[in-house]
Amino acid sequence: MKDFLIYFLGQGESVEFENFTFAHFLPILVAVGVIFLIYFLRDKIKGWKNERIIRYVLAFGLIISEMSYYWRLIAVPSLGPNPIDHLPVTVCGWAVVFASYMVVGKSQTLFDICYFWLLCGSVFALVTPTVITYTGPTRFRFYQFWGEHLLGFIAVFYMIFVHKFRPTFKAMAKSYIALVVLAVIAYFTNDMLGPGANYLFMARPEDTPSILDILPSNFALRLLIMAAVVSALFFVVYLPWFIKDMKAKKSPNADVQEETVKCEATV
């Protein structure tokens, strides 16, 4: 049993997980299926008198998935649990914490941050999950990673479909400013810790394959491109709501014009 736990909680010395394989797509497809299920059952869920239990379960899952990352490091000394390498200076980590409080307290402010941070930042971790390169489906870290990241997305869409939450342009600006603050903290953290630190992937490309490998190693140029991409993504994920608002503004005027035409025709 001890040998099994050491293996299950540990990591391999060679590559165990590859991008764009069945093991990569299956967790994402499961999460998409859950989100669609929430959408189709949204009215029944909203009307259920114990609906809060679902939110509490989501919050519990989010917190456990985040904390178990550190519990694993403590349980397996061979992983080298150096606190400096695991400081809370990550978009994904904070998004998970915010999402857990969001679903419990039905917080619009935390929803705003989670919506933009997850869809514009954490989505990169889903495209190229570099941190699990050496921990495949037979390892705990594989399931912890997908649970931590995908539960956040499920929580966000749960609040959209069941509780009719939605972002606003003002919320987008606030979330962007909050991300800039975190980026500044990450910059100074990387600078103080030295060459080994790479919080928010700002210092250099990762050793394992990542979508961020296309960025240059030059810090100034790297930062400029990252800022431009994130800014564009913020507008892209807000675009559906902007279009919806534009259509809503046009609808009343269209109705008024239609009524006017009918009245003139009657006269």
CSV table of C-alpha atoms in Angstrom, one decimal, residues 98 102 106-116 165 171 174-175:
chain,number,residue,atom,x,y,z
A,98,PHE,CA,-12.5,33.2,-5.6
A,102,MET,CA,-18.5,33.1,-5.3
A,106,LYS,CA,-23.4,34.3,-4.8
A,107,SER,CA,-21.0,37.2,-5.1
A,108,GLN,CA,-21.2,39.2,-8.3
A,109,THR,CA,-17.8,40.8,-7.7
A,110,LEU,CA,-16.1,37.5,-7.5
A,111,PHE,CA,-18.0,36.2,-10.5
A,112,ASP,CA,-16.7,39.1,-12.5
A,113,ILE,CA,-13.1,38.2,-11.6
A,114,CYS,CA,-13.5,34.5,-12.1
A,115,TYR,CA,-15.3,34.9,-15.5
A,116,PHE,CA,-12.5,36.9,-17.1
A,165,PHE,CA,-25.1,36.2,-13.5
A,171,ALA,CA,-16.6,44.6,-14.4
A,174,LYS,CA,-12.0,46.0,-12.8
A,175,SER,CA,-11.0,42.4,-13.5
